[in-house]
Short mmCIF file of C-alpha atoms in Angstrom, two decimals:
data_model
loop_
_atom_site.label_atom_id
_atom_site.label_comp_id
_atom_site.label_asym_id
_atom_site.label_seq_id
_atom_site.Cartn_x
_atom_site.Cartn_y
_atom_site.Cartn_z
CA MET Z 1 5.52 -14.89 -75.61
CA LYS Z 2 9.00 -15.20 -74.89
CA LYS Z 3 10.53 -15.16 -71.42
CA PRO Z 4 13.04 -11.68 -70.96
CA ASN Z 5 16.21 -12.51 -70.77
CA ILE Z 6 17.82 -10.12 -68.83
CA ALA Z 7 19.71 -10.94 -65.47
CA ILE Z 8 17.19 -10.45 -62.35
CA ASP Z 9 19.28 -7.04 -60.72
CA GLU Z 10 19.24 -5.01 -64.24
CA MET Z 11 15.57 -5.62 -64.96
CA PRO Z 12 15.28 -1.85 -64.54
CA VAL Z 13 11.97 -0.65 -61.75
CA ARG Z 14 9.37 0.74 -63.00
CA GLU Z 15 8.38 4.52 -62.38
CA GLU Z 16 5.55 3.41 -61.14
CA ASP Z 17 6.47 1.11 -58.07
CA LYS Z 18 9.35 3.45 -57.06
CA ILE Z 19 9.10 4.37 -53.26
CA PRO Z 20 10.26 8.10 -52.43
CA PHE Z 21 12.36 7.97 -49.34
CA LYS Z 22 10.55 10.01 -47.06
CA GLU Z 23 7.79 7.08 -48.01
CA LYS Z 24 10.65 4.83 -46.90
CA LEU Z 25 11.31 6.68 -43.30
CA ALA Z 26 7.32 6.89 -42.79
CA TYR Z 27 7.34 2.97 -43.20
CA GLY Z 28 9.46 2.72 -41.51
CA LEU Z 29 8.72 4.65 -38.51
CA GLY Z 30 5.54 3.32 -38.01
CA ASP Z 31 6.33 0.26 -36.46
CA PHE Z 32 7.85 1.50 -33.89
CA PHE Z 33 4.34 0.41 -32.19
CA GLY Z 34 4.38 -3.05 -34.14
CA GLY Z 35 7.82 -3.75 -32.91
CA GLY Z 36 7.68 -2.47 -29.78
CA GLN Z 37 4.77 -3.89 -28.16
CA ALA Z 38 5.15 -7.08 -28.72
CA SER Z 39 8.26 -5.88 -26.41
CA MET Z 40 6.86 -4.20 -23.98
CA LEU Z 41 3.80 -6.28 -23.12
CA SER Z 42 5.66 -9.65 -23.41
CA LEU Z 43 7.80 -8.32 -20.86
CA LEU Z 44 5.83 -6.10 -18.28
CA LEU Z 45 2.64 -6.70 -18.87
CA LEU Z 46 2.27 -10.39 -16.43
CA PHE Z 47 5.01 -9.00 -14.16
CA PHE Z 48 2.29 -5.35 -14.30
CA PHE Z 49 -0.87 -8.28 -13.56
CA THR Z 50 0.90 -10.05 -10.68
CA ASP Z 51 3.61 -8.36 -8.97
CA ILE Z 52 2.17 -4.55 -8.92
CA ILE Z 53 -1.63 -4.40 -9.06
CA GLY Z 54 -1.26 -8.36 -7.22
CA VAL Z 55 -3.64 -10.33 -9.56
CA ASN Z 56 -3.14 -14.31 -9.26
CA SER Z 57 -1.08 -15.71 -12.37
CA ALA Z 58 -3.18 -18.46 -13.25
CA ILE Z 59 -6.17 -15.79 -13.32
CA ALA Z 60 -4.28 -12.97 -15.31
CA GLY Z 61 -2.30 -15.38 -17.94
CA THR Z 62 -6.23 -17.05 -18.51
CA ALA Z 63 -7.28 -13.16 -19.16
CA ILE Z 64 -4.72 -12.95 -21.66
CA LEU Z 65 -5.85 -15.31 -23.22
CA ILE Z 66 -9.43 -14.99 -23.75
CA SER Z 67 -8.57 -11.67 -25.60
CA LYS Z 68 -7.03 -13.84 -28.13
CA ILE Z 69 -10.14 -16.03 -28.81
CA TRP Z 70 -11.52 -11.78 -29.69
CA ASP Z 71 -8.12 -11.30 -31.56
CA ALA Z 72 -9.61 -14.37 -33.42
CA ILE Z 73 -12.62 -12.57 -34.79
CA ILE Z 74 -11.53 -9.54 -35.39
CA ASP Z 75 -7.70 -9.61 -37.25
CA PRO Z 76 -9.62 -11.48 -40.17
CA SER Z 77 -12.93 -9.32 -40.59
CA TYR Z 78 -10.50 -6.46 -39.97
CA GLY Z 79 -8.48 -7.80 -43.45
CA VAL Z 80 -11.29 -8.24 -45.32
CA ILE Z 81 -12.47 -4.45 -44.60
CA THR Z 82 -9.49 -3.28 -45.32
CA ASP Z 83 -9.36 -5.06 -48.57
CA ASN Z 84 -12.73 -4.12 -49.07
CA THR Z 85 -11.87 -0.24 -48.23
CA ARG Z 86 -12.41 2.32 -50.91
CA SER Z 87 -11.10 5.23 -50.50
CA ARG Z 88 -9.80 8.91 -51.01
CA LEU Z 89 -6.39 7.36 -49.10
CA GLY Z 90 -6.85 3.86 -50.19
CA ARG Z 91 -7.94 0.91 -48.27
CA ARG Z 92 -5.52 1.00 -45.45
CA ARG Z 93 -4.64 4.48 -44.34
CA PRO Z 94 -7.99 5.03 -42.81
CA TYR Z 95 -7.25 2.42 -40.27
CA ILE Z 96 -3.50 3.26 -39.34
CA ILE Z 97 -4.73 6.43 -38.73
CA ALA Z 98 -7.46 5.91 -36.54
CA GLY Z 99 -5.37 3.17 -34.79
CA GLY Z 100 -2.86 5.07 -33.82
CA ALA Z 101 -4.55 8.05 -32.25
CA LEU Z 102 -6.76 5.62 -30.21
CA ILE Z 103 -3.25 3.95 -28.53
CA ILE Z 104 -1.97 6.17 -25.79
CA PRO Z 105 -6.17 5.86 -24.05
CA ALA Z 106 -5.85 2.28 -24.88
CA MET Z 107 -2.47 1.70 -23.25
CA ALA Z 108 -4.20 4.06 -20.19
CA ILE Z 109 -6.87 1.67 -19.91
CA LEU Z 110 -4.69 -1.67 -19.64
CA PHE Z 111 -2.44 0.00 -17.38
CA ALA Z 112 -4.34 1.45 -14.83
CA PRO Z 113 -3.14 1.15 -10.81
CA ILE Z 114 -6.42 -0.28 -9.46
CA GLN Z 115 -4.15 -1.89 -7.04
CA GLY Z 116 -6.99 -0.92 -4.62
CA PHE Z 117 -10.05 -3.48 -6.28
CA SER Z 118 -11.66 -6.51 -4.98
CA ASP Z 119 -9.76 -9.75 -6.42
CA THR Z 120 -12.62 -10.33 -9.00
CA GLY Z 121 -12.99 -6.47 -10.05
CA LYS Z 122 -9.28 -6.77 -10.85
CA ALA Z 123 -9.81 -9.38 -13.41
CA VAL Z 124 -13.20 -7.84 -14.87
CA TRP Z 125 -10.87 -4.65 -15.72
CA ILE Z 126 -7.87 -6.52 -16.78
CA CYS Z 127 -9.65 -8.75 -19.00
CA PHE Z 128 -11.40 -6.09 -21.19
CA ALA Z 129 -8.55 -3.52 -21.30
CA TYR Z 130 -6.52 -5.70 -22.62
CA LEU Z 131 -9.60 -7.00 -25.31
CA PHE Z 132 -10.05 -2.95 -25.79
CA TYR Z 133 -6.00 -2.42 -26.08
CA CYS Z 134 -5.97 -5.45 -28.70
CA THR Z 135 -9.26 -4.21 -30.83
CA VAL Z 136 -6.87 -0.66 -31.02
CA SER Z 137 -3.81 -2.48 -32.45
CA SER Z 138 -5.06 -4.71 -34.55
CA LEU Z 139 -7.05 -1.75 -36.13
CA SER Z 140 -3.57 0.00 -37.32
CA GLN Z 141 -1.44 -3.27 -37.22
CA VAL Z 142 -3.21 -5.77 -39.74
CA PRO Z 143 -4.23 -2.98 -42.21
CA TYR Z 144 -0.17 -1.92 -41.32
CA ASN Z 145 1.69 -5.13 -41.69
CA SER Z 146 -0.92 -5.48 -45.12
CA LEU Z 147 1.53 -2.20 -46.40
CA SER Z 148 4.41 -4.38 -46.77
CA SER Z 149 3.08 -6.11 -49.82
CA ASP Z 150 0.53 -2.80 -51.25
CA ILE Z 151 3.66 -0.68 -50.94
CA SER Z 152 4.88 -1.64 -54.43
CA ALA Z 153 4.58 -4.75 -56.39
CA ASP Z 154 8.34 -4.71 -57.27
CA TYR Z 155 10.08 -6.68 -54.97
CA ARG Z 156 13.82 -5.04 -55.14
CA GLU Z 157 11.11 -1.97 -53.60
CA ARG Z 158 9.57 -3.94 -50.90
CA ASN Z 159 12.39 -5.48 -49.89
CA LYS Z 160 14.29 -1.63 -49.44
CA ALA Z 161 10.99 -0.10 -47.04
CA ASN Z 162 10.45 -3.06 -45.58
CA THR Z 163 13.98 -2.66 -44.23
CA TYR Z 164 13.26 0.53 -42.98
CA LYS Z 165 10.75 -1.73 -41.66
CA LEU Z 166 12.62 -4.06 -39.40
CA ILE Z 167 15.77 -1.30 -38.35
CA VAL Z 168 12.75 0.32 -36.56
CA ASP Z 169 11.56 -3.01 -35.06
CA LEU Z 170 14.78 -3.93 -33.61
CA LEU Z 171 15.10 -0.39 -32.02
CA ALA Z 172 11.77 0.00 -31.08
CA ALA Z 173 11.91 -3.38 -29.59
CA GLY Z 174 14.92 -2.45 -27.86
CA VAL Z 175 13.15 0.52 -26.69
CA CYS Z 176 10.50 -1.47 -25.44
CA TYR Z 177 11.93 -4.04 -23.52
CA LEU Z 178 14.91 -1.97 -21.92
CA VAL Z 179 13.21 1.74 -20.48
CA PRO Z 180 10.22 -0.89 -18.82
CA ALA Z 181 13.12 -2.86 -17.43
CA MET Z 182 13.80 0.43 -15.80
CA LEU Z 183 11.16 1.65 -14.90
CA ILE Z 184 10.20 -1.46 -12.77
CA SER Z 185 14.10 -1.09 -11.78
CA ALA Z 186 13.02 2.34 -10.40
CA TYR Z 187 10.07 1.16 -8.69
CA LYS Z 188 10.98 -1.61 -6.86
CA GLU Z 189 13.94 0.14 -5.10
CA GLY Z 190 10.75 2.72 -4.68
CA GLU Z 191 12.15 5.79 -6.81
CA ILE Z 192 8.95 6.65 -8.25
CA SER Z 193 5.70 6.32 -7.42
CA THR Z 194 2.95 4.13 -9.49
CA LYS Z 195 1.46 6.55 -10.95
CA ALA Z 196 4.30 7.97 -11.96
CA PHE Z 197 5.62 4.39 -13.90
CA THR Z 198 1.90 4.47 -15.34
CA LEU Z 199 2.18 7.33 -16.56
CA THR Z 200 5.67 7.16 -18.20
CA LEU Z 201 4.87 4.14 -19.55
CA VAL Z 202 1.45 5.57 -21.43
CA LEU Z 203 2.32 9.01 -22.20
CA GLY Z 204 5.91 8.26 -22.76
CA ILE Z 205 6.18 5.20 -25.05
CA GLY Z 206 2.73 5.76 -25.82
CA ALA Z 207 2.85 8.89 -28.25
CA LEU Z 208 6.17 7.04 -29.23
CA PHE Z 209 4.09 4.07 -30.10
CA SER Z 210 1.47 6.67 -31.53
CA ILE Z 211 2.69 9.93 -33.17
CA PRO Z 212 4.76 7.88 -36.11
CA LEU Z 213 1.93 5.23 -36.97
CA VAL Z 214 -0.56 8.08 -36.85
CA ILE Z 215 2.07 9.87 -39.65
CA ALA Z 216 2.81 6.38 -41.82
CA GLY Z 217 -0.96 6.73 -42.57
CA ILE Z 218 -0.71 9.91 -44.01
CA VAL Z 219 1.86 9.98 -46.03
CA VAL Z 220 2.57 6.40 -47.68
CA LYS Z 221 0.78 5.21 -50.26
CA GLU Z 222 -0.67 1.24 -51.85
CA ARG Z 223 0.94 1.34 -55.30
CA ALA Z 224 0.17 -2.99 -56.09
CA PRO Z 225 -2.55 -3.42 -58.21
CA TYR Z 226 -6.10 -4.60 -56.99
CA ASP Z 227 -9.27 -4.59 -58.80
CA ARG Z 228 -10.65 -1.20 -57.75
CA ASN Z 229 -14.36 -2.75 -58.60
CA HIS Z 230 -14.15 -5.89 -57.10
CA LYS Z 231 -15.71 -6.62 -53.45
CA GLU Z 232 -16.08 -9.92 -51.89
CA LYS Z 233 -17.98 -10.48 -48.67
CA PHE Z 234 -16.58 -11.75 -45.23
CA SER Z 235 -16.15 -15.57 -46.05
CA ILE Z 236 -14.35 -18.22 -43.54
CA LYS Z 237 -13.42 -20.28 -46.27
CA GLU Z 238 -12.16 -17.83 -48.65
CA TYR Z 239 -10.23 -16.39 -45.64
CA LEU Z 240 -8.80 -19.38 -44.67
CA GLU Z 241 -7.41 -20.22 -48.72
CA THR Z 242 -4.64 -18.26 -47.84
CA ILE Z 243 -3.66 -21.06 -45.53
CA LYS Z 244 -3.76 -23.39 -48.10
CA ILE Z 245 -0.71 -21.88 -50.12
CA LYS Z 246 2.00 -24.04 -49.23
CA SER Z 247 4.19 -20.91 -48.88
CA PHE Z 248 2.36 -19.18 -46.48
CA ARG Z 249 2.07 -22.00 -44.04
CA ARG Z 250 5.76 -22.32 -43.75
CA LEU Z 251 6.49 -18.58 -42.94
CA LEU Z 252 3.84 -18.17 -40.44
CA ILE Z 253 6.14 -21.63 -39.11
CA MET Z 254 8.75 -19.75 -39.60
CA TYR Z 255 7.47 -16.83 -37.49
CA VAL Z 256 5.20 -18.31 -34.33
CA CYS Z 257 8.11 -20.12 -33.53
CA ALA Z 258 11.34 -17.61 -34.02
CA TYR Z 259 8.31 -15.10 -31.86
CA ILE Z 260 7.03 -17.75 -28.99
CA CYS Z 261 10.87 -17.83 -28.06
CA MET Z 262 11.10 -14.76 -28.09
CA ASP Z 263 8.09 -13.88 -25.79
CA VAL Z 264 8.20 -16.83 -23.38
CA ILE Z 265 11.97 -15.70 -22.78
CA SER Z 266 11.14 -12.05 -22.01
CA ALA Z 267 7.77 -12.96 -20.35
CA LEU Z 268 10.59 -14.69 -18.17
CA ALA Z 269 13.34 -12.32 -17.90
CA LEU Z 270 11.62 -10.71 -14.75
CA TYR Z 271 11.33 -13.63 -13.03
CA TYR Z 272 14.95 -15.22 -14.73
CA THR Z 273 17.02 -12.07 -13.05
CA GLY Z 274 15.01 -11.33 -9.99
CA ASN Z 275 15.13 -15.10 -9.13
CA ILE Z 276 17.69 -17.01 -10.51
CA LEU Z 277 19.97 -14.36 -10.52
CA ARG Z 278 19.32 -12.82 -7.14
CA GLY Z 279 21.94 -11.97 -5.15
CA VAL Z 280 24.29 -12.10 -8.16
CA THR Z 281 25.73 -8.63 -8.36
CA LEU Z 282 28.27 -7.61 -11.65
CA PHE Z 283 30.13 -4.15 -11.69
CA GLY Z 284 28.66 -3.49 -7.99
CA LYS Z 285 25.48 -3.99 -9.15
CA GLU Z 286 22.21 -6.16 -8.52
CA MET Z 287 21.76 -8.46 -11.50
CA GLY Z 288 19.24 -7.30 -13.69
CA SER Z 289 16.99 -7.93 -16.35
CA LEU Z 290 18.96 -5.25 -18.04
CA PHE Z 291 22.43 -7.65 -18.34
CA VAL Z 292 19.61 -9.95 -20.22
CA ILE Z 293 17.81 -8.38 -22.25
CA GLY Z 294 19.94 -4.92 -22.73
CA PRO Z 295 22.96 -7.10 -24.95
CA LEU Z 296 20.78 -9.36 -26.16
CA MET Z 297 18.63 -7.51 -27.66
CA VAL Z 298 21.68 -4.34 -29.29
CA CYS Z 299 23.37 -8.20 -30.70
CA ALA Z 300 20.59 -8.76 -32.22
CA GLY Z 301 20.68 -5.42 -34.08
CA LEU Z 302 23.94 -5.49 -34.59
CA SER Z 303 23.46 -9.06 -36.22
CA VAL Z 304 21.51 -7.80 -39.21
CA PRO Z 305 23.29 -5.87 -41.36
CA PHE Z 306 25.58 -10.04 -41.59
CA ALA Z 307 21.55 -11.28 -42.04
CA TYR Z 308 21.49 -8.95 -44.92
CA ILE Z 309 24.42 -9.91 -46.58
CA PHE Z 310 23.39 -13.44 -46.70
CA MET Z 311 19.99 -12.09 -47.84
CA ARG Z 312 22.03 -11.32 -50.79
CA LYS Z 313 24.00 -13.57 -51.18
CA LYS Z 314 22.25 -16.44 -50.55
CA SER Z 315 17.95 -16.39 -49.38
CA LYS Z 316 16.35 -14.92 -46.97
CA GLN Z 317 15.52 -18.20 -45.87
CA PHE Z 318 18.94 -19.10 -45.37
CA ALA Z 319 19.46 -15.24 -43.36
CA TYR Z 320 16.81 -16.51 -41.05
CA ARG Z 321 18.09 -19.37 -40.09
CA TYR Z 322 22.20 -19.32 -40.97
CA ALA Z 323 22.54 -18.07 -36.86
CA ILE Z 324 19.92 -20.34 -35.11
CA PRO Z 325 22.40 -23.18 -33.41
CA LEU Z 326 24.03 -20.29 -32.00
CA PHE Z 327 20.81 -19.17 -30.31
CA VAL Z 328 20.25 -21.93 -28.70
CA ALA Z 329 23.46 -22.75 -27.48
CA ALA Z 330 23.57 -19.72 -26.40
CA GLY Z 331 19.80 -20.31 -24.69
CA ILE Z 332 20.83 -22.99 -22.72
CA LEU Z 333 23.65 -21.70 -21.33
CA LEU Z 334 21.73 -19.01 -20.03
CA ALA Z 335 18.70 -21.07 -17.94
CA CYS Z 336 21.75 -23.71 -16.91
CA TYR Z 337 23.46 -20.15 -14.91
CA GLN Z 338 24.15 -21.11 -11.45
CA PRO Z 339 24.92 -18.31 -8.37
CA THR Z 340 27.81 -19.72 -8.51
CA TRP Z 341 29.65 -19.21 -11.92
CA PRO Z 342 31.42 -15.69 -12.84
CA PRO Z 343 28.92 -12.98 -13.15
CA ILE Z 344 30.20 -11.59 -16.25
CA LEU Z 345 28.73 -15.35 -18.24
CA VAL Z 346 25.10 -13.87 -18.03
CA PRO Z 347 25.12 -10.79 -20.47
CA VAL Z 348 27.82 -12.87 -22.17
CA PHE Z 349 25.51 -16.01 -22.59
CA ALA Z 350 23.05 -12.91 -23.74
CA ILE Z 351 25.54 -11.78 -26.68
CA LEU Z 352 25.74 -14.24 -28.12
CA ALA Z 353 22.16 -15.49 -28.31
CA GLY Z 354 21.75 -11.40 -29.59
CA LEU Z 355 23.71 -12.57 -32.96
CA GLY Z 356 22.18 -15.56 -33.14
CA PHE Z 357 18.45 -14.43 -33.10
CA GLY Z 358 18.75 -10.67 -35.62
CA GLY Z 359 17.86 -13.68 -38.68
CA SER Z 360 14.86 -15.13 -37.24
CA GLN Z 361 13.46 -11.99 -35.85
CA VAL Z 362 13.99 -9.58 -38.97
CA MET Z 363 13.07 -12.17 -42.27
CA PRO Z 364 9.88 -12.86 -41.60
CA TRP Z 365 8.52 -9.98 -42.54
CA LEU Z 366 10.50 -9.14 -44.95
CA ILE Z 367 9.70 -12.61 -46.75
CA PHE Z 368 6.54 -12.04 -46.39
CA PRO Z 369 5.14 -9.49 -49.26
CA ASP Z 370 6.40 -12.75 -51.72
CA THR Z 371 4.30 -14.97 -50.27
CA VAL Z 372 1.57 -12.63 -51.17
CA ASP Z 373 2.72 -12.42 -55.08
CA VAL Z 374 2.78 -16.22 -54.58
CA ALA Z 375 -1.11 -16.46 -53.03
CA GLU Z 376 -1.27 -14.35 -55.93
CA LEU Z 377 -0.28 -16.81 -58.81
CA LYS Z 378 -2.76 -19.48 -57.40
CA LEU Z 379 -5.91 -16.89 -55.97
CA ASN Z 380 -5.55 -14.98 -59.07
CA LYS Z 381 -6.12 -12.12 -56.28
CA ARG Z 382 -3.88 -10.19 -53.98
CA PRO Z 383 -4.59 -11.09 -50.57
CA SER Z 384 -2.67 -9.16 -48.63
CA GLY Z 385 -5.81 -8.18 -46.15
CA SER Z 386 -6.49 -11.25 -44.59
CA MET Z 387 -2.89 -12.52 -45.00
CA GLY Z 388 -2.04 -9.62 -42.68
CA GLY Z 389 -4.50 -10.29 -40.65
CA ILE Z 390 -3.66 -13.94 -40.05
CA MET Z 391 0.13 -12.70 -39.61
CA THR Z 392 -1.47 -10.19 -37.10
CA PHE Z 393 -3.19 -12.81 -35.43
CA CYS Z 394 -0.39 -14.94 -35.41
CA ARG Z 395 1.89 -12.32 -34.02
CA THR Z 396 -0.82 -11.35 -31.13
CA VAL Z 397 -1.78 -14.86 -29.82
CA THR Z 398 2.21 -15.97 -29.77
CA THR Z 399 2.70 -13.19 -26.68
CA ALA Z 400 -0.88 -13.76 -25.18
CA PHE Z 401 0.06 -17.81 -25.34
CA ALA Z 402 3.93 -17.04 -24.45
CA THR Z 403 2.44 -14.50 -21.08
CA ALA Z 404 -0.80 -17.14 -20.28
CA MET Z 405 1.89 -20.59 -20.32
CA VAL Z 406 4.42 -19.07 -18.15
CA SER Z 407 2.44 -17.88 -15.91
CA TRP Z 408 0.37 -21.49 -15.68
CA VAL Z 409 3.78 -22.91 -15.45
CA LEU Z 410 4.45 -20.44 -12.67
CA GLU Z 411 1.20 -21.48 -11.04
CA GLY Z 412 1.74 -25.54 -10.87
CA ALA Z 413 6.08 -24.68 -9.82
CA GLY Z 414 4.29 -22.65 -6.82
CA TYR Z 415 4.78 -19.11 -7.40
CA ILE Z 416 4.02 -16.68 -5.10
CA GLU Z 417 2.20 -13.48 -5.88
CA SER Z 418 3.33 -10.32 -4.53
CA THR Z 419 2.36 -6.38 -4.36
CA ALA Z 420 5.08 -3.59 -3.94
CA GLY Z 421 7.25 -3.42 -1.18
CA GLN Z 422 7.01 -7.73 -0.65
CA VAL Z 423 9.88 -9.44 -1.18
CA ILE Z 424 8.99 -13.40 -1.30
CA VAL Z 425 11.37 -15.78 -1.93
CA GLN Z 426 10.18 -18.43 -4.55
CA PRO Z 427 10.61 -22.48 -4.34
CA ASP Z 428 13.41 -24.46 -5.83
CA SER Z 429 10.55 -26.37 -7.81
CA VAL Z 430 9.69 -22.55 -9.21
CA LEU Z 431 13.51 -21.96 -10.08
CA LEU Z 432 14.06 -25.41 -11.65
CA ALA Z 433 10.09 -24.73 -13.66
CA ILE Z 434 11.80 -21.42 -14.97
CA ARG Z 435 15.15 -22.95 -16.43
CA LEU Z 436 13.19 -25.69 -18.07
CA LEU Z 437 10.43 -23.56 -20.33
CA MET Z 438 13.62 -21.63 -20.63
CA ILE Z 439 15.38 -25.63 -22.55
CA ILE Z 440 12.58 -26.54 -24.41
CA THR Z 441 11.23 -23.61 -25.53
CA ILE Z 442 14.15 -22.92 -27.30
CA VAL Z 443 15.41 -26.16 -29.07
CA LEU Z 444 11.86 -27.54 -29.66
CA LEU Z 445 10.92 -24.31 -31.16
CA PHE Z 446 13.06 -23.44 -33.57
CA SER Z 447 14.16 -26.52 -34.25
CA ILE Z 448 10.79 -26.51 -36.08
CA GLY Z 449 11.37 -23.17 -37.63
CA PHE Z 450 14.57 -23.94 -38.57
CA ILE Z 451 12.80 -27.27 -40.73
CA ALA Z 452 10.13 -24.78 -42.11
CA SER Z 453 12.73 -22.32 -43.39
CA MET Z 454 13.98 -25.52 -45.21
CA LYS Z 455 10.96 -25.95 -46.79
CA TYR Z 456 10.33 -22.48 -47.89
CA LYS Z 457 11.68 -22.68 -51.68
CA VAL Z 458 10.61 -18.87 -53.33
CA THR Z 459 14.20 -17.36 -54.78
CA ASP Z 460 14.34 -13.39 -56.29
CA LYS Z 461 14.97 -16.12 -59.53
CA LYS Z 462 11.05 -17.00 -58.62
CA LEU Z 463 9.71 -13.81 -57.72
CA THR Z 464 10.28 -12.11 -61.04
CA ARG Z 465 8.50 -15.11 -62.93
CA ILE Z 466 5.82 -15.11 -60.57
CA ARG Z 467 5.34 -11.21 -61.17
CA TYR Z 468 5.22 -11.99 -64.89
CA PHE Z 469 2.99 -14.36 -64.83
CA ALA Z 470 0.39 -12.07 -62.69
CA ASP Z 471 0.36 -9.30 -65.00
CA VAL Z 472 -0.22 -11.55 -67.97
CA LYS Z 473 -2.91 -13.40 -66.19
CA ARG Z 474 -4.24 -9.82 -65.74
CA GLU Z 475 -4.02 -8.36 -68.58
CA GLY Z 476 -5.80 -11.90 -70.32
CA ASN Z 477 -3.22 -12.60 -72.32
CA PHE Z 478 -2.60 -16.01 -70.27
CA GLU Z 479 -3.65 -18.06 -73.57
CA ALA Z 480 -0.82 -16.77 -75.30
CA LEU Z 481 1.84 -18.21 -73.41
CA SER Z 482 4.08 -20.37 -75.78
CA GLU Z 483 3.38 -23.93 -73.92
CA GLU Z 484 6.33 -23.89 -72.71
CA GLU Z 485 6.09 -20.90 -70.13
CA LYS Z 486 2.40 -22.52 -69.58
CA ASN Z 487 4.90 -25.91 -68.13
CA GLU Z 488 6.89 -23.35 -66.22
CA TYR Z 489 3.86 -21.86 -64.46
CA GLU Z 490 2.85 -25.03 -64.01
CA ARG Z 491 5.45 -26.36 -61.87
CA LEU Z 492 6.07 -23.05 -60.25
CA VAL Z 493 2.15 -23.26 -58.71
CA LYS Z 494 2.89 -27.17 -57.80
CA GLU Z 495 6.30 -26.26 -55.64
CA LEU Z 496 5.15 -23.10 -54.03
CA CYS Z 497 1.63 -23.12 -53.81
#
């Protein structure tokens, strides 16, 4: 067998790999929950627990982190369950539909106004409420994220579909930062009651989370080939074999570093603006989180076309890292801001941070389907469910870990909890802790993510050859390959797997 002598971009897309526009759109819109929930929870959840229902910050953070132990069980299980499902709707879609339908009830329980409960009652409620919410989230998100690989076997079609997904992801992140921040501002100023706050959050944002996800589950199809007759029993060893894939490990490092960093900043945003920026005004208004998160998220979205250009011209891993130095510099400047500095510098620094963050935010999920192809090269199967479960688990754990870490640091620094209507002046130790946590998180994590992206070696040219070898092995023609091609196959496995 001879290596095809066709330029990568000139190779026609197979008819069975093509994705209609309506599916790309439905698939993209389905990520409003995936992109929005992490933003909403990292910004709002800890603040809701500590400053609205009055839970001790260390207890709140610990309860959130405990729920991730449950995630460590259900995310791998969902991955294997969906891999083994055979239904008229495919492997993933039944779970996406069911999970999407349960989002609003789960949010209603999580954001219930339980101020009248005892301290013990509050702790028990938030723990079990968040456990239920995480179960519902994983029920839809593990199979939905697996679709990023299963929607097509052609990486060009996947890139197009996942671009829709990532545009919606950025839009959702922005909306779910800004709307909760506006609700909190209105709540603090007495413009809305606790009941109105929770109803707007649950019924408004909840509907935006639920409806598109259910539609995506109904409309989107799976096109990547898989063995319909073979099922596997759950095995920790087999589940973890995907982590042994070198390229997947490096993707996980890139993904986790970027999102822990953003989650820490989000969790700190309300504490940062409410304490470090206390009394600072701009355009006649007190500086709130909208002046930080708003410009940051808008400019992160505006930077995506540049990241896409670098992805086309260079590589996805280059698009991930090209603007990281800008984000790091702007983040440090935000952390060091002093009330005596010109107020306009706050949104300026946030704008620069957003321009530096876009690539590292959108690229991991564009890279994910490529790592599934790489895994198939070595494992002779497409473990997209297991790998999607690991990615989803990492995302939920990063949000919980970031929130818990912020709560522990604030508690250790002497943070004073409050309930509705109270105005608390925090000690200087808390202000210092907020600044140091921002700086250390940004510098350390993005340095690690930058290095991991340098070591990630998958390219479009290699993906074309990976698809070729996967097809040959699936058809049982591997022994018919020339010696040169077998050597090329071994080199790819050694370098990428």
